[in-house]
């Protein structure tokens, strides 16, 4: 779970220059700060930016249930989340969650019935909101605890004693945040830069606008870039020995008219073998003198080599060069990620049924106008 | 009557002394009353006074029908009311008479209708009248009429503290269905933060569930929300009409007429300053990130602010005028979303005083988000689709920055990123405007952040972009220099940008940055002028820049003099356009003044700001070239900046080529020379321009040029007689003794 967050989060800009500029003040501020007064219009830039790592540490597998309550964890798993980035929340307090629950339900009720004032207690609201902390969903000490939001409601024509059903859920998280950025932020702000939502768009919009008014923050869509998706391809494949990824599936689009969408599925073992072949020789690495723990870091070059290998293989069989297209979606038994900023995390690969036989490629190729699906079985 | 008034006077002023009315207001009232008393003494037998006396003394139960005395007195009062308006005392008497129903409901309505105040309305009778409402004998329609009257004259009531004191009593009338809309309006006008209570909110919500969505309830509730957003949650539909309905029709025209006649301009703004913004465009916006948040009060109050809430904070939303802002400036509560400050000019005034770091950070977060989403992340077409909105947004931002005379750090960070993807034409004036606002960039970063992207844009864009960029850089330099001149003085030349960052900007650091900028513009201008064939427009913008540069020492106190590169100097000197030559002369003149004063100051203070010899040398060299060329007809002589081989010059077949750029033969001035020649020797058939160079016509010719507005030339050549001392230290005497012919 963490790993994915890590790779998609728009973490704060940490290039030296911008940080420097961000903290500098105009003369007028300097004059004021000379007097000991608070400076103005200064400090950190609002915007977070994508972290462009050229090298990442391969995540070590650890049992997340040691840290996080499994019951809460199940709420986060197997749901597809639409991601957004969030600017720091002003005056957000983890201790105030109860009151936030009340206020958000009142807000939703008021918005649902425009022009009708609602008691701020939200008592008569047909929506019940609950905020809760997911303890342990952090990686470093600076990370703020993850907050889970759930909205329950009764269906329109439900009976009186029908229980309320979960209609929307979402969370705000900060996992592996940039420590420099987090510590530079004033105490008034809580940084929970990643927002995932699942449920009707109307409710998402309402929750977002409530947060905006309440904590003076902004939400922006977070798409997962082509490069990040490639990283995921490699990182997931790299996990195969620890937990079976079952298959590696990629969806590409090619810019031809009509647009061509290609689903390219590789068997887990084949992917793993290709991946091991492009990995740097660990011995070679250790010759460099530094003690690098096994499976240490993964280099962007290796990722690119791996992708090239996959593309080459595809080209050999179908005479289609995938470099011309763009990667839209990646999925394995561990989870899936889409360019549009949707991710899903499955508990682990073990329960997935073995749906594809060995040495098999599945290629689905869909045309937009005419949905014809051809399945090719090929020997690897 | 007069005696009675006298008696009632002290109690009046007693009660008013309880009020927080200002002293000046009271004394004003008093002098007014003194005058009134005197007048009354004189006109003891005034029938109007007698009429009032009748109404104050008339006993309860006196019959109305067939009562001629009543009729004549009331007619008299009505006549006075409609012509001059009623004095505060008269209103007091008549209102008491009416509301006490001493002669029944009939006269009550009649009296209410003629209660046109001449000046102000005292609040005590209104409070009494409200109490009469509670007695409950008055028919509902009359009660409504009374409240309507209060609403109409609300702005003329002298003080509202007692009315506010009975807020709860007035509130109790909301349950009366017919009165409710009017009571809500009155409450709306009286509500203060302390009047908003949970039980009142509950009552209104209860009413709402009974009456449905009524605009008057909603308006009152929305005001409650402004004060206590934690008690009410409410979403105002965008189509809701703003304000309460206008209840003042029966009196309005009469009131205006009376006021006009009295010449008093008691501005009664009976229309409400209702703060809900009418969303102008109901169409669904695709890019909501460019929308300014609506100004609304803070919901998310922290426990520690409970203390400060007893300190009576005023939400910014509640302020409607600059006077109110000043009055409350020490206790203003920031809005829920800082971005909303940009939408109101009043809020901007306040932003200028905001010291709270977090608040400014919030503003920067929002602004950075909006700019990035619109111009950098535009996943869905962004700026290219809604440039109208983007334009307005940037204009607003520019306006704000100009107003604050400062750039936001988020817009600065945004610009550095945007410059590398900008095509140089999208929203050019706005982007260049923002760019010219950025604060001083340290010289170590300036190349990478600014110069590299700008250079690419400059050399690949049109002439107009080049001119625009020149102007922008000139403005940037001006702002940097202005900052310096203001803060260098205050901080005693220690202009560290921020005490707690690693990078401090010292004076030398600042100088380096300015120098980098000037050199950069010099390079751009040299190549730009070449690329554009020394276009006059571009040259003019370049000269604008050097007009700033040449005065850095005298105007802005920065001990730095940078000469223009030859690529700027020579195109200006040989320009086809006399204005450019003249401006160059002016710039040289200013350089000279700056250099001499720097030099003399160096001697006096013995301060080690050292203008390099190289600068003096460059200056002298340019000066020699200029004087030789324009004045001495000594072009192309050895030792000058522009040298051409003898044989090339001979080959060109230009006779007397060394004179070809003097003031007579210079292409820019040739037409003046011809014109002068014709005026000087009207009869002459053959034109000999060289004859202008004889000493007498030459001085006339110069006078003629100066009279055409070429002041730069004038200043340049008049001072060059004095400038000898300056330059002799490193020049051969020959070069400067050039001005005599």
Short mmCIF file of N, CA, C and O in Angstrom, two decimals, chain B residues 248-289:
data_model
loop_
_atom_site.label_atom_id
_atom_site.label_comp_id
_atom_site.label_asym_id
_atom_site.label_seq_id
_atom_site.Cartn_x
_atom_site.Cartn_y
_atom_site.Cartn_z
N UNK B 248 -40.75 50.03 2.27
CA UNK B 248 -40.87 51.41 2.71
C UNK B 248 -41.69 52.30 1.80
O UNK B 248 -41.66 53.51 1.93
N UNK B 249 -42.41 51.70 0.87
CA UNK B 249 -43.11 52.51 -0.12
C UNK B 249 -43.98 53.63 0.43
O UNK B 249 -43.97 54.71 -0.14
N UNK B 250 -44.77 53.43 1.50
CA UNK B 250 -45.67 54.51 1.89
C UNK B 250 -44.93 55.80 2.23
O UNK B 250 -45.47 56.89 2.04
N UNK B 251 -43.71 55.69 2.71
CA UNK B 251 -43.04 56.89 3.19
C UNK B 251 -41.92 57.39 2.28
O UNK B 251 -41.52 58.52 2.36
N UNK B 252 -41.46 56.49 1.47
CA UNK B 252 -40.21 56.78 0.78
C UNK B 252 -40.25 58.11 0.03
O UNK B 252 -39.39 58.97 0.21
N UNK B 253 -41.30 58.26 -0.82
CA UNK B 253 -41.32 59.46 -1.67
C UNK B 253 -41.45 60.72 -0.80
O UNK B 253 -40.76 61.72 -1.04
N UNK B 254 -42.32 60.64 0.23
CA UNK B 254 -42.50 61.79 1.11
C UNK B 254 -41.19 62.14 1.80
O UNK B 254 -40.80 63.31 1.91
N UNK B 255 -40.50 61.10 2.23
CA UNK B 255 -39.24 61.29 2.94
C UNK B 255 -38.21 61.97 2.05
O UNK B 255 -37.54 62.93 2.45
N UNK B 256 -38.14 61.48 0.81
CA UNK B 256 -37.17 62.07 -0.12
C UNK B 256 -37.51 63.53 -0.37
O UNK B 256 -36.63 64.40 -0.36
N UNK B 257 -38.83 63.79 -0.54
CA UNK B 257 -39.26 65.17 -0.80
C UNK B 257 -38.88 66.08 0.35
O UNK B 257 -38.32 67.17 0.15
N UNK B 258 -39.15 65.62 1.57
CA UNK B 258 -38.84 66.43 2.75
C UNK B 258 -37.35 66.68 2.85
O UNK B 258 -36.88 67.80 3.10
N UNK B 259 -36.59 65.62 2.64
CA UNK B 259 -35.14 65.77 2.75
C UNK B 259 -34.61 66.73 1.71
O UNK B 259 -33.71 67.52 1.97
N UNK B 260 -35.21 66.64 0.53
CA UNK B 260 -34.77 67.54 -0.53
C UNK B 260 -35.05 68.98 -0.13
O UNK B 260 -34.21 69.86 -0.28
N UNK B 261 -36.24 69.18 0.41
CA UNK B 261 -36.62 70.53 0.79
C UNK B 261 -35.73 71.05 1.91
O UNK B 261 -35.30 72.20 1.90
N UNK B 262 -35.43 70.20 2.86
CA UNK B 262 -34.57 70.64 3.97
C UNK B 262 -33.11 70.74 3.58
O UNK B 262 -32.30 71.26 4.34
N UNK B 263 -32.83 70.19 2.43
CA UNK B 263 -31.43 70.23 1.99
C UNK B 263 -30.53 69.34 2.80
O UNK B 263 -29.32 69.36 2.66
N UNK B 264 -31.12 68.56 3.66
CA UNK B 264 -30.29 67.68 4.47
C UNK B 264 -30.09 66.37 3.72
O UNK B 264 -31.02 65.84 3.14
N UNK B 265 -28.90 65.89 3.74
CA UNK B 265 -28.66 64.64 3.04
C UNK B 265 -28.38 63.54 4.04
O UNK B 265 -27.27 63.05 4.17
N UNK B 266 -29.42 63.22 4.81
CA UNK B 266 -29.26 62.07 5.69
C UNK B 266 -29.41 60.84 4.82
O UNK B 266 -30.50 60.38 4.57
N UNK B 267 -28.32 60.40 4.35
CA UNK B 267 -28.37 59.30 3.41
C UNK B 267 -29.01 58.08 4.06
O UNK B 267 -28.42 57.44 4.91
N UNK B 268 -30.23 57.84 3.72
CA UNK B 268 -30.88 56.67 4.30
C UNK B 268 -30.79 55.55 3.29
O UNK B 268 -31.53 55.48 2.34
N UNK B 269 -29.86 54.72 3.54
CA UNK B 269 -29.68 53.60 2.61
C UNK B 269 -30.57 52.47 3.09
O UNK B 269 -30.11 51.55 3.74
N UNK B 270 -31.82 52.59 2.79
CA UNK B 270 -32.75 51.59 3.28
C UNK B 270 -32.60 50.27 2.54
O UNK B 270 -33.08 49.26 2.98
N UNK B 271 -31.93 50.32 1.43
CA UNK B 271 -31.65 49.06 0.77
C UNK B 271 -30.53 48.38 1.53
O UNK B 271 -29.65 49.03 2.08
N UNK B 272 -30.58 47.08 1.56
CA UNK B 272 -29.66 46.37 2.44
C UNK B 272 -28.36 46.02 1.73
O UNK B 272 -28.35 45.63 0.59
N UNK B 273 -27.31 46.16 2.45
CA UNK B 273 -26.04 45.67 1.88
C UNK B 273 -25.97 44.17 2.07
O UNK B 273 -25.27 43.68 2.94
N UNK B 274 -26.74 43.47 1.32
CA UNK B 274 -26.79 42.03 1.52
C UNK B 274 -25.58 41.38 0.89
O UNK B 274 -25.21 41.70 -0.23
N UNK B 275 -24.96 40.53 1.64
CA UNK B 275 -23.61 40.13 1.23
C UNK B 275 -23.54 38.88 0.38
O UNK B 275 -22.48 38.51 -0.06
N UNK B 276 -24.67 38.26 0.20
CA UNK B 276 -24.58 37.06 -0.63
C UNK B 276 -24.32 37.46 -2.07
O UNK B 276 -25.01 38.29 -2.63
N UNK B 277 -23.33 36.86 -2.62
CA UNK B 277 -22.97 37.25 -3.98
C UNK B 277 -23.90 36.57 -4.97
O UNK B 277 -24.13 35.37 -4.89
N UNK B 278 -24.41 37.35 -5.85
CA UNK B 278 -25.17 36.77 -6.93
C UNK B 278 -24.19 36.17 -7.90
O UNK B 278 -23.37 36.87 -8.47
N UNK B 279 -24.28 34.90 -8.03
CA UNK B 279 -23.34 34.30 -8.98
C UNK B 279 -23.74 34.74 -10.37
O UNK B 279 -24.83 34.46 -10.84
N UNK B 280 -22.87 35.47 -11.00
CA UNK B 280 -23.23 36.09 -12.27
C UNK B 280 -23.46 35.05 -13.35
O UNK B 280 -24.38 35.18 -14.15
N UNK B 281 -22.64 34.08 -13.36
CA UNK B 281 -22.81 33.09 -14.40
C UNK B 281 -23.31 31.81 -13.78
O UNK B 281 -22.65 31.23 -12.93
N UNK B 282 -24.49 31.42 -14.18
CA UNK B 282 -25.02 30.20 -13.61
C UNK B 282 -24.53 28.99 -14.40
O UNK B 282 -24.68 27.86 -13.98
N UNK B 283 -23.94 29.28 -15.55
CA UNK B 283 -23.45 28.16 -16.36
C UNK B 283 -22.39 27.40 -15.57
O UNK B 283 -21.66 27.96 -14.76
N UNK B 284 -22.36 26.15 -15.82
CA UNK B 284 -21.44 25.33 -15.06
C UNK B 284 -20.01 25.60 -15.53
O UNK B 284 -19.70 25.51 -16.70
N UNK B 285 -19.19 25.94 -14.60
CA UNK B 285 -17.81 26.20 -14.97
C UNK B 285 -17.04 24.90 -15.01
O UNK B 285 -17.14 24.07 -14.14
N UNK B 286 -16.24 24.83 -16.02
CA UNK B 286 -15.43 23.64 -16.15
C UNK B 286 -14.19 23.79 -15.26
O UNK B 286 -13.72 22.84 -14.67
N UNK B 287 -13.71 24.99 -15.21
CA UNK B 287 -12.46 25.20 -14.47
C UNK B 287 -12.73 26.03 -13.24
O UNK B 287 -12.59 27.24 -13.25
N UNK B 288 -13.15 25.36 -12.21
CA UNK B 288 -13.55 26.12 -11.04
C UNK B 288 -12.34 26.63 -10.27
O UNK B 288 -12.47 27.45 -9.39
N UNK B 289 -11.15 26.17 -10.63
CA UNK B 289 -10.01 26.59 -9.82
C UNK B 289 -9.65 28.04 -10.03
O UNK B 289 -8.87 28.59 -9.28
#
